[in-house]
């Protein structure tokens, strides 16, 4: 299957700072990227969907000014958690889909801890 | 809207035995894809098996097979000869063209030695 690389795999930051998470499709063009948040022992919660070159579509209840998503190229999407607070601590996962838009390929995930 | 239901929060199986995880979904689409993902403690999502709705034949991948009942909108996963490494969260997922993927709540599989 296709490879999606997510970086960093874990990060610890101080409250009030911003953190950027990268998601790269290594061997295909990702026309669509999905960003999820996952709490322990729960399912994936979709935060937003981004298409290359256009603004992300955020799910209800997700603050777009807090979770900035950029999908500037067909191989890279970034999620920036701005002014992070302890309640933003979570596991964030990206997945990428190609133009066929069937299977989505997942990154390894990023564990964010805000102290 | 599409929904995916996994009614078993947790399942247990003895090593070398067979276990079936259930999944039902609701959709008005006729063409779609169904997936089972495994999420081990590392939390990497791993595709276990996929099924195209237009295919009547059930998908099989080694010890993993599905029972796809399109009319009943059921998509269960059977794991044969269970191994300790199969212990994980399993998520059933649905996707149709132009729609975002929908995931079930997951089933935690425990494998007893």
PDB file of C-alpha atoms in Angstrom:
ATOM      1  CA  UNK A   1       0.000   0.000   0.000  1.00  0.00           C
ATOM      2  CA  UNK A   2       0.901   3.648  -0.243  1.00  0.00           C
ATOM      3  CA  UNK A   3       3.080   5.249   2.409  1.00  0.00           C
ATOM      4  CA  UNK A   4       2.133   8.243   4.503  1.00  0.00           C
ATOM      5  CA  UNK A   5       4.758   9.683   6.821  1.00  0.00           C
ATOM      6  CA  UNK A   6       3.674  11.732   9.819  1.00  0.00           C
ATOM      7  CA  UNK A   7       6.141  13.721  11.866  1.00  0.00           C
ATOM      8  CA  UNK A   8       6.844  14.070  14.732  1.00  0.00           C
ATOM      9  CA  UNK A   9       5.654  10.850  16.325  1.00  0.00           C
ATOM     10  CA  UNK A  10       5.536  12.546  19.690  1.00  0.00           C
ATOM     11  CA  UNK A  11       6.004  16.070  20.981  1.00  0.00           C
ATOM     12  CA  UNK A  12       5.909  17.818  24.343  1.00  0.00           C
ATOM     13  CA  UNK A  13       5.330  21.531  24.379  1.00  0.00           C
ATOM     14  CA  UNK A  14       4.680  24.265  26.875  1.00  0.00           C
ATOM     15  CA  UNK A  15       1.244  25.750  27.286  1.00  0.00           C
ATOM     16  CA  UNK A  16       0.779  28.766  25.034  1.00  0.00           C
ATOM     17  CA  UNK A  17       3.179  27.662  22.326  1.00  0.00           C
ATOM     18  CA  UNK A  18       2.335  26.353  18.863  1.00  0.00           C
ATOM     19  CA  UNK A  19       3.100  22.945  17.450  1.00  0.00           C
ATOM     20  CA  UNK A  20       3.219  21.893  13.807  1.00  0.00           C
ATOM     21  CA  UNK A  21       2.547  18.338  12.668  1.00  0.00           C
ATOM     22  CA  UNK A  22       3.472  17.275   9.147  1.00  0.00           C
ATOM     23  CA  UNK A  23       1.868  14.610   7.013  1.00  0.00           C
ATOM     24  CA  UNK A  24       3.561  13.575   3.784  1.00  0.00           C
ATOM     25  CA  UNK A  25       2.472  11.150   1.092  1.00  0.00           C
ATOM     26  CA  UNK A  26       5.689   9.542  -0.091  1.00  0.00           C
ATOM     27  CA  UNK A  27       4.724   7.658  -3.225  1.00  0.00           C
ATOM     28  CA  UNK A  28       1.446   9.083  -4.438  1.00  0.00           C
ATOM     29  CA  UNK A  29      -0.331  12.380  -4.862  1.00  0.00           C
ATOM     30  CA  UNK A  30      -2.674  13.017  -1.987  1.00  0.00           C
ATOM     31  CA  UNK A  31      -5.558  15.063  -3.310  1.00  0.00           C
ATOM     32  CA  UNK A  32      -7.347  14.786   0.018  1.00  0.00           C
ATOM     33  CA  UNK A  33      -5.989  14.744   3.547  1.00  0.00           C
ATOM     34  CA  UNK A  34      -7.962  13.959   6.661  1.00  0.00           C
ATOM     35  CA  UNK A  35      -6.943  14.990  10.163  1.00  0.00           C
ATOM     36  CA  UNK A  36      -8.232  13.034  13.129  1.00  0.00           C
ATOM     37  CA  UNK A  37      -7.992  13.283  16.858  1.00  0.00           C
ATOM     38  CA  UNK A  38      -8.210  10.176  18.978  1.00  0.00           C
ATOM     39  CA  UNK A  39      -8.791   9.968  22.718  1.00  0.00           C
ATOM     40  CA  UNK A  40      -7.703   6.835  24.602  1.00  0.00           C
ATOM     41  CA  UNK A  41      -9.777   3.767  23.782  1.00  0.00           C
ATOM     42  CA  UNK A  42     -12.036   5.732  21.475  1.00  0.00           C
ATOM     43  CA  UNK A  43     -12.571   5.909  17.760  1.00  0.00           C
ATOM     44  CA  UNK A  44     -11.127   8.436  15.362  1.00  0.00           C
ATOM     45  CA  UNK A  45     -12.757  11.831  15.496  1.00  0.00           C
ATOM     46  CA  UNK A  46     -12.532  13.682  12.215  1.00  0.00           C
ATOM     47  CA  UNK A  47     -11.323  17.238  12.702  1.00  0.00           C
ATOM     48  CA  UNK A  48     -11.070  18.475   9.144  1.00  0.00           C
ATOM     49  CA  UNK A  49     -10.735  17.541   5.514  1.00  0.00           C
ATOM     50  CA  UNK A  50      -8.357  19.367   3.241  1.00  0.00           C
ATOM     51  CA  UNK A  51      -7.983  19.330  -0.502  1.00  0.00           C
ATOM     52  CA  UNK A  52      -4.809  20.489  -2.158  1.00  0.00           C
ATOM     53  CA  UNK A  53      -4.857  24.189  -2.890  1.00  0.00           C
ATOM     54  CA  UNK A  54      -8.093  24.979  -1.118  1.00  0.00           C
ATOM     55  CA  UNK A  55      -9.195  25.805   2.404  1.00  0.00           C
ATOM     56  CA  UNK A  56      -9.831  22.979   4.798  1.00  0.00           C
ATOM     57  CA  UNK A  57     -13.355  21.988   5.748  1.00  0.00           C
ATOM     58  CA  UNK A  58     -13.666  21.736   9.499  1.00  0.00           C
ATOM     59  CA  UNK A  59     -16.085  19.522  11.389  1.00  0.00           C
ATOM     60  CA  UNK A  60     -18.572  21.093  13.708  1.00  0.00           C
ATOM     61  CA  UNK A  61     -17.038  22.055  17.024  1.00  0.00           C
ATOM     62  CA  UNK A  62     -13.451  22.209  15.744  1.00  0.00           C
ATOM     63  CA  UNK A  63     -11.917  25.659  16.053  1.00  0.00           C
ATOM     64  CA  UNK A  64     -10.346  26.522  12.727  1.00  0.00           C
ATOM     65  CA  UNK A  65      -8.307  29.343  14.235  1.00  0.00           C
ATOM     66  CA  UNK A  66      -6.816  26.984  16.750  1.00  0.00           C
ATOM     67  CA  UNK A  67      -6.155  24.053  14.466  1.00  0.00           C
ATOM     68  CA  UNK A  68      -4.636  25.512  11.328  1.00  0.00           C
ATOM     69  CA  UNK A  69      -4.470  23.162   8.379  1.00  0.00           C
ATOM     70  CA  UNK A  70      -2.440  23.832   5.283  1.00  0.00           C
ATOM     71  CA  UNK A  71      -2.431  21.585   2.221  1.00  0.00           C
ATOM     72  CA  UNK A  72      -0.173  23.527  -0.083  1.00  0.00           C
ATOM     73  CA  UNK A  73       1.034  20.629  -2.211  1.00  0.00           C
ATOM     74  CA  UNK A  74      -0.117  17.203  -3.305  1.00  0.00           C
ATOM     75  CA  UNK A  75       2.359  15.555  -0.974  1.00  0.00           C
ATOM     76  CA  UNK A  76       2.258  17.653   2.176  1.00  0.00           C
ATOM     77  CA  UNK A  77      -0.350  18.758   4.658  1.00  0.00           C
ATOM     78  CA  UNK A  78       0.336  20.359   8.017  1.00  0.00           C
ATOM     79  CA  UNK A  79      -1.697  20.770  11.181  1.00  0.00           C
ATOM     80  CA  UNK A  80      -0.640  23.556  13.517  1.00  0.00           C
ATOM     81  CA  UNK A  81      -2.036  23.610  17.013  1.00  0.00           C
ATOM     82  CA  UNK A  82      -1.840  27.249  18.016  1.00  0.00           C
ATOM     83  CA  UNK A  83      -1.560  28.459  21.592  1.00  0.00           C
ATOM     84  CA  UNK A  84      -1.716  24.901  22.826  1.00  0.00           C
ATOM     85  CA  UNK A  85      -3.269  24.110  26.188  1.00  0.00           C
ATOM     86  CA  UNK A  86      -3.237  20.917  28.261  1.00  0.00           C
ATOM     87  CA  UNK A  87      -6.699  19.999  26.990  1.00  0.00           C
ATOM     88  CA  UNK A  88      -5.234  19.824  23.476  1.00  0.00           C
ATOM     89  CA  UNK A  89      -3.091  16.892  24.585  1.00  0.00           C
ATOM     90  CA  UNK A  90      -4.151  13.966  22.446  1.00  0.00           C
ATOM     91  CA  UNK A  91      -3.213  11.617  19.644  1.00  0.00           C
ATOM     92  CA  UNK A  92      -3.483  13.170  16.187  1.00  0.00           C
ATOM     93  CA  UNK A  93      -3.560  11.068  13.019  1.00  0.00           C
ATOM     94  CA  UNK A  94      -3.560  12.065   9.392  1.00  0.00           C
ATOM     95  CA  UNK A  95      -4.697  10.021   6.465  1.00  0.00           C
ATOM     96  CA  UNK A  96      -4.322  10.694   2.784  1.00  0.00           C
ATOM     97  CA  UNK A  97      -6.366   9.702  -0.202  1.00  0.00           C
ATOM     98  CA  UNK A  98      -5.518   9.783  -3.879  1.00  0.00           C
ATOM     99  CA  UNK A  99      -7.701  10.865  -6.785  1.00  0.00           C
ATOM    100  CA  UNK A 100      -9.553   7.556  -6.713  1.00  0.00           C
ATOM    101  CA  UNK A 101     -10.762   8.502  -3.259  1.00  0.00           C
ATOM    102  CA  UNK A 102     -11.352   5.005  -2.047  1.00  0.00           C
ATOM    103  CA  UNK A 103      -8.859   3.746   0.486  1.00  0.00           C
ATOM    104  CA  UNK A 104      -7.216   6.243   2.831  1.00  0.00           C
ATOM    105  CA  UNK A 105      -3.662   5.648   3.982  1.00  0.00           C
ATOM    106  CA  UNK A 106      -2.703   6.536   7.534  1.00  0.00           C
ATOM    107  CA  UNK A 107       0.299   8.216   9.034  1.00  0.00           C
ATOM    108  CA  UNK A 108       1.872   6.849  12.192  1.00  0.00           C
ATOM    109  CA  UNK A 109       0.181   9.416  14.394  1.00  0.00           C
ATOM    110  CA  UNK A 110       1.513  12.113  16.722  1.00  0.00           C
ATOM    111  CA  UNK A 111       1.150  12.071  20.468  1.00  0.00           C
ATOM    112  CA  UNK A 112       0.942  15.661  21.671  1.00  0.00           C
ATOM    113  CA  UNK A 113       1.456  16.473  25.334  1.00  0.00           C
ATOM    114  CA  UNK A 114       1.000  20.051  26.464  1.00  0.00           C
ATOM    115  CA  UNK A 115       2.491  20.866  29.869  1.00  0.00           C
TER     116      UNK A 115
ATOM    117  CA  UNK B   1     -25.700  10.138   6.421  1.00  0.00           C
ATOM    118  CA  UNK B   2     -23.695   6.980   6.577  1.00  0.00           C
ATOM    119  CA  UNK B   3     -23.239   5.274   9.921  1.00  0.00           C
ATOM    120  CA  UNK B   4     -21.115   2.353  11.029  1.00  0.00           C
ATOM    121  CA  UNK B   5     -21.992   0.348  14.114  1.00  0.00           C
ATOM    122  CA  UNK B   6     -19.740  -2.011  16.007  1.00  0.00           C
ATOM    123  CA  UNK B   7     -21.850  -3.462  18.782  1.00  0.00           C
ATOM    124  CA  UNK B   8     -19.055  -5.318  20.574  1.00  0.00           C
ATOM    125  CA  UNK B   9     -16.844  -2.980  22.636  1.00  0.00           C
ATOM    126  CA  UNK B  10     -14.665  -5.923  23.622  1.00  0.00           C
ATOM    127  CA  UNK B  11     -14.153  -9.499  22.511  1.00  0.00           C
ATOM    128  CA  UNK B  12     -11.973 -12.282  23.868  1.00  0.00           C
ATOM    129  CA  UNK B  13     -10.545 -15.306  22.130  1.00  0.00           C
ATOM    130  CA  UNK B  14      -8.246 -18.125  23.050  1.00  0.00           C
ATOM    131  CA  UNK B  15      -5.039 -18.402  21.100  1.00  0.00           C
ATOM    132  CA  UNK B  16      -5.483 -20.618  17.997  1.00  0.00           C
ATOM    133  CA  UNK B  17      -9.263 -20.258  18.144  1.00  0.00           C
ATOM    134  CA  UNK B  18     -11.548 -18.325  15.792  1.00  0.00           C
ATOM    135  CA  UNK B  19     -13.316 -15.075  16.583  1.00  0.00           C
ATOM    136  CA  UNK B  20     -15.805 -12.964  14.637  1.00  0.00           C
ATOM    137  CA  UNK B  21     -16.143  -9.211  15.008  1.00  0.00           C
ATOM    138  CA  UNK B  22     -19.410  -7.709  13.872  1.00  0.00           C
ATOM    139  CA  UNK B  23     -20.086  -4.531  11.946  1.00  0.00           C
ATOM    140  CA  UNK B  24     -23.232  -3.113  10.431  1.00  0.00           C
ATOM    141  CA  UNK B  25     -23.630   0.033   8.421  1.00  0.00           C
ATOM    142  CA  UNK B  26     -26.303   2.197   6.956  1.00  0.00           C
ATOM    143  CA  UNK B  27     -26.146   3.835   3.554  1.00  0.00           C
ATOM    144  CA  UNK B  28     -28.307   4.703   0.590  1.00  0.00           C
ATOM    145  CA  UNK B  29     -25.406   4.339  -1.815  1.00  0.00           C
ATOM    146  CA  UNK B  30     -25.040   1.291  -4.018  1.00  0.00           C
ATOM    147  CA  UNK B  31     -21.327   1.577  -4.684  1.00  0.00           C
ATOM    148  CA  UNK B  32     -18.964   1.851  -1.750  1.00  0.00           C
ATOM    149  CA  UNK B  33     -16.015   0.309   0.041  1.00  0.00           C
ATOM    150  CA  UNK B  34     -15.751  -1.338   3.419  1.00  0.00           C
ATOM    151  CA  UNK B  35     -12.617  -1.767   5.477  1.00  0.00           C
ATOM    152  CA  UNK B  36     -11.358  -3.352   8.644  1.00  0.00           C
ATOM    153  CA  UNK B  37      -8.436  -1.603  10.317  1.00  0.00           C
ATOM    154  CA  UNK B  38      -6.306  -2.893  13.160  1.00  0.00           C
ATOM    155  CA  UNK B  39      -4.836  -0.484  15.685  1.00  0.00           C
ATOM    156  CA  UNK B  40      -2.262  -2.176  17.948  1.00  0.00           C
ATOM    157  CA  UNK B  41      -0.799  -0.486  21.043  1.00  0.00           C
ATOM    158  CA  UNK B  42       1.573   1.457  18.776  1.00  0.00           C
ATOM    159  CA  UNK B  43      -1.624   3.165  17.499  1.00  0.00           C
ATOM    160  CA  UNK B  44      -0.586   2.840  13.861  1.00  0.00           C
ATOM    161  CA  UNK B  45      -3.686   2.158  11.805  1.00  0.00           C
ATOM    162  CA  UNK B  46      -3.131  -0.948   9.704  1.00  0.00           C
ATOM    163  CA  UNK B  47      -5.465  -2.007   6.924  1.00  0.00           C
ATOM    164  CA  UNK B  48      -6.502  -5.610   7.495  1.00  0.00           C
ATOM    165  CA  UNK B  49      -8.912  -6.187   4.666  1.00  0.00           C
ATOM    166  CA  UNK B  50     -11.116  -4.286   2.224  1.00  0.00           C
ATOM    167  CA  UNK B  51     -14.256  -5.171   0.324  1.00  0.00           C
ATOM    168  CA  UNK B  52     -15.744  -3.511  -2.722  1.00  0.00           C
ATOM    169  CA  UNK B  53     -19.529  -3.483  -2.514  1.00  0.00           C
ATOM    170  CA  UNK B  54     -19.953  -4.510  -6.149  1.00  0.00           C
ATOM    171  CA  UNK B  55     -18.046  -7.740  -5.515  1.00  0.00           C
ATOM    172  CA  UNK B  56     -20.164 -10.591  -4.227  1.00  0.00           C
ATOM    173  CA  UNK B  57     -17.193 -12.710  -3.261  1.00  0.00           C
ATOM    174  CA  UNK B  58     -16.038 -12.226   0.310  1.00  0.00           C
ATOM    175  CA  UNK B  59     -12.537 -10.819   0.663  1.00  0.00           C
ATOM    176  CA  UNK B  60      -9.865 -12.981   2.289  1.00  0.00           C
ATOM    177  CA  UNK B  61      -6.371 -12.172   3.506  1.00  0.00           C
ATOM    178  CA  UNK B  62      -4.607 -15.164   5.000  1.00  0.00           C
ATOM    179  CA  UNK B  63      -6.237 -15.759   8.414  1.00  0.00           C
ATOM    180  CA  UNK B  64      -8.627 -12.847   7.983  1.00  0.00           C
ATOM    181  CA  UNK B  65     -11.864 -13.105   6.068  1.00  0.00           C
ATOM    182  CA  UNK B  66     -15.104 -11.186   5.901  1.00  0.00           C
ATOM    183  CA  UNK B  67     -18.740 -12.129   5.668  1.00  0.00           C
ATOM    184  CA  UNK B  68     -20.228  -9.385   3.515  1.00  0.00           C
ATOM    185  CA  UNK B  69     -24.002  -9.357   3.404  1.00  0.00           C
ATOM    186  CA  UNK B  70     -24.942  -6.377   1.245  1.00  0.00           C
ATOM    187  CA  UNK B  71     -28.686  -6.658   1.631  1.00  0.00           C
ATOM    188  CA  UNK B  72     -28.368  -6.878   5.391  1.00  0.00           C
ATOM    189  CA  UNK B  73     -25.651  -4.199   5.398  1.00  0.00           C
ATOM    190  CA  UNK B  74     -23.431  -6.400   7.479  1.00  0.00           C
ATOM    191  CA  UNK B  75     -19.659  -6.745   7.267  1.00  0.00           C
ATOM    192  CA  UNK B  76     -18.172  -9.048   9.887  1.00  0.00           C
ATOM    193  CA  UNK B  77     -14.511  -9.968  10.264  1.00  0.00           C
ATOM    194  CA  UNK B  78     -13.435 -13.512  11.046  1.00  0.00           C
ATOM    195  CA  UNK B  79      -9.995 -14.123  12.458  1.00  0.00           C
ATOM    196  CA  UNK B  80      -8.919 -17.756  12.283  1.00  0.00           C
ATOM    197  CA  UNK B  81      -6.125 -19.364  14.288  1.00  0.00           C
ATOM    198  CA  UNK B  82      -5.882 -16.290  16.509  1.00  0.00           C
ATOM    199  CA  UNK B  83      -2.420 -15.213  17.553  1.00  0.00           C
ATOM    200  CA  UNK B  84      -1.233 -13.087  20.436  1.00  0.00           C
ATOM    201  CA  UNK B  85      -0.204 -10.432  17.935  1.00  0.00           C
ATOM    202  CA  UNK B  86      -3.809 -10.065  16.833  1.00  0.00           C
ATOM    203  CA  UNK B  87      -4.638  -8.330  20.108  1.00  0.00           C
ATOM    204  CA  UNK B  88      -5.619  -4.774  19.163  1.00  0.00           C
ATOM    205  CA  UNK B  89      -8.480  -2.396  18.534  1.00  0.00           C
ATOM    206  CA  UNK B  90     -10.331  -3.201  15.342  1.00  0.00           C
ATOM    207  CA  UNK B  91     -12.240  -0.532  13.460  1.00  0.00           C
ATOM    208  CA  UNK B  92     -14.777  -1.099  10.738  1.00  0.00           C
ATOM    209  CA  UNK B  93     -14.941   1.700   8.177  1.00  0.00           C
ATOM    210  CA  UNK B  94     -17.092   2.725   5.244  1.00  0.00           C
ATOM    211  CA  UNK B  95     -16.321   4.968   2.340  1.00  0.00           C
ATOM    212  CA  UNK B  96     -18.132   5.978  -0.827  1.00  0.00           C
ATOM    213  CA  UNK B  97     -16.935   8.299  -3.562  1.00  0.00           C
ATOM    214  CA  UNK B  98     -17.111  11.946  -2.645  1.00  0.00           C
ATOM    215  CA  UNK B  99     -17.788  11.272   1.023  1.00  0.00           C
ATOM    216  CA  UNK B 100     -15.561  11.282   4.037  1.00  0.00           C
ATOM    217  CA  UNK B 101     -14.719   7.924   5.602  1.00  0.00           C
ATOM    218  CA  UNK B 102     -16.926   6.789   8.484  1.00  0.00           C
ATOM    219  CA  UNK B 103     -15.532   4.684  11.299  1.00  0.00           C
ATOM    220  CA  UNK B 104     -17.190   2.523  13.900  1.00  0.00           C
ATOM    221  CA  UNK B 105     -16.435   2.908  17.600  1.00  0.00           C
ATOM    222  CA  UNK B 106     -14.060  -0.030  17.557  1.00  0.00           C
ATOM    223  CA  UNK B 107     -13.817  -3.452  19.155  1.00  0.00           C
ATOM    224  CA  UNK B 108     -11.015  -4.294  21.539  1.00  0.00           C
ATOM    225  CA  UNK B 109      -9.790  -7.835  20.879  1.00  0.00           C
ATOM    226  CA  UNK B 110      -8.090  -9.691  23.711  1.00  0.00           C
ATOM    227  CA  UNK B 111      -6.196 -12.860  22.904  1.00  0.00           C
ATOM    228  CA  UNK B 112      -5.598 -15.280  25.776  1.00  0.00           C
ATOM    229  CA  UNK B 113      -2.582 -17.587  25.641  1.00  0.00           C
TER     230      UNK B 113
END
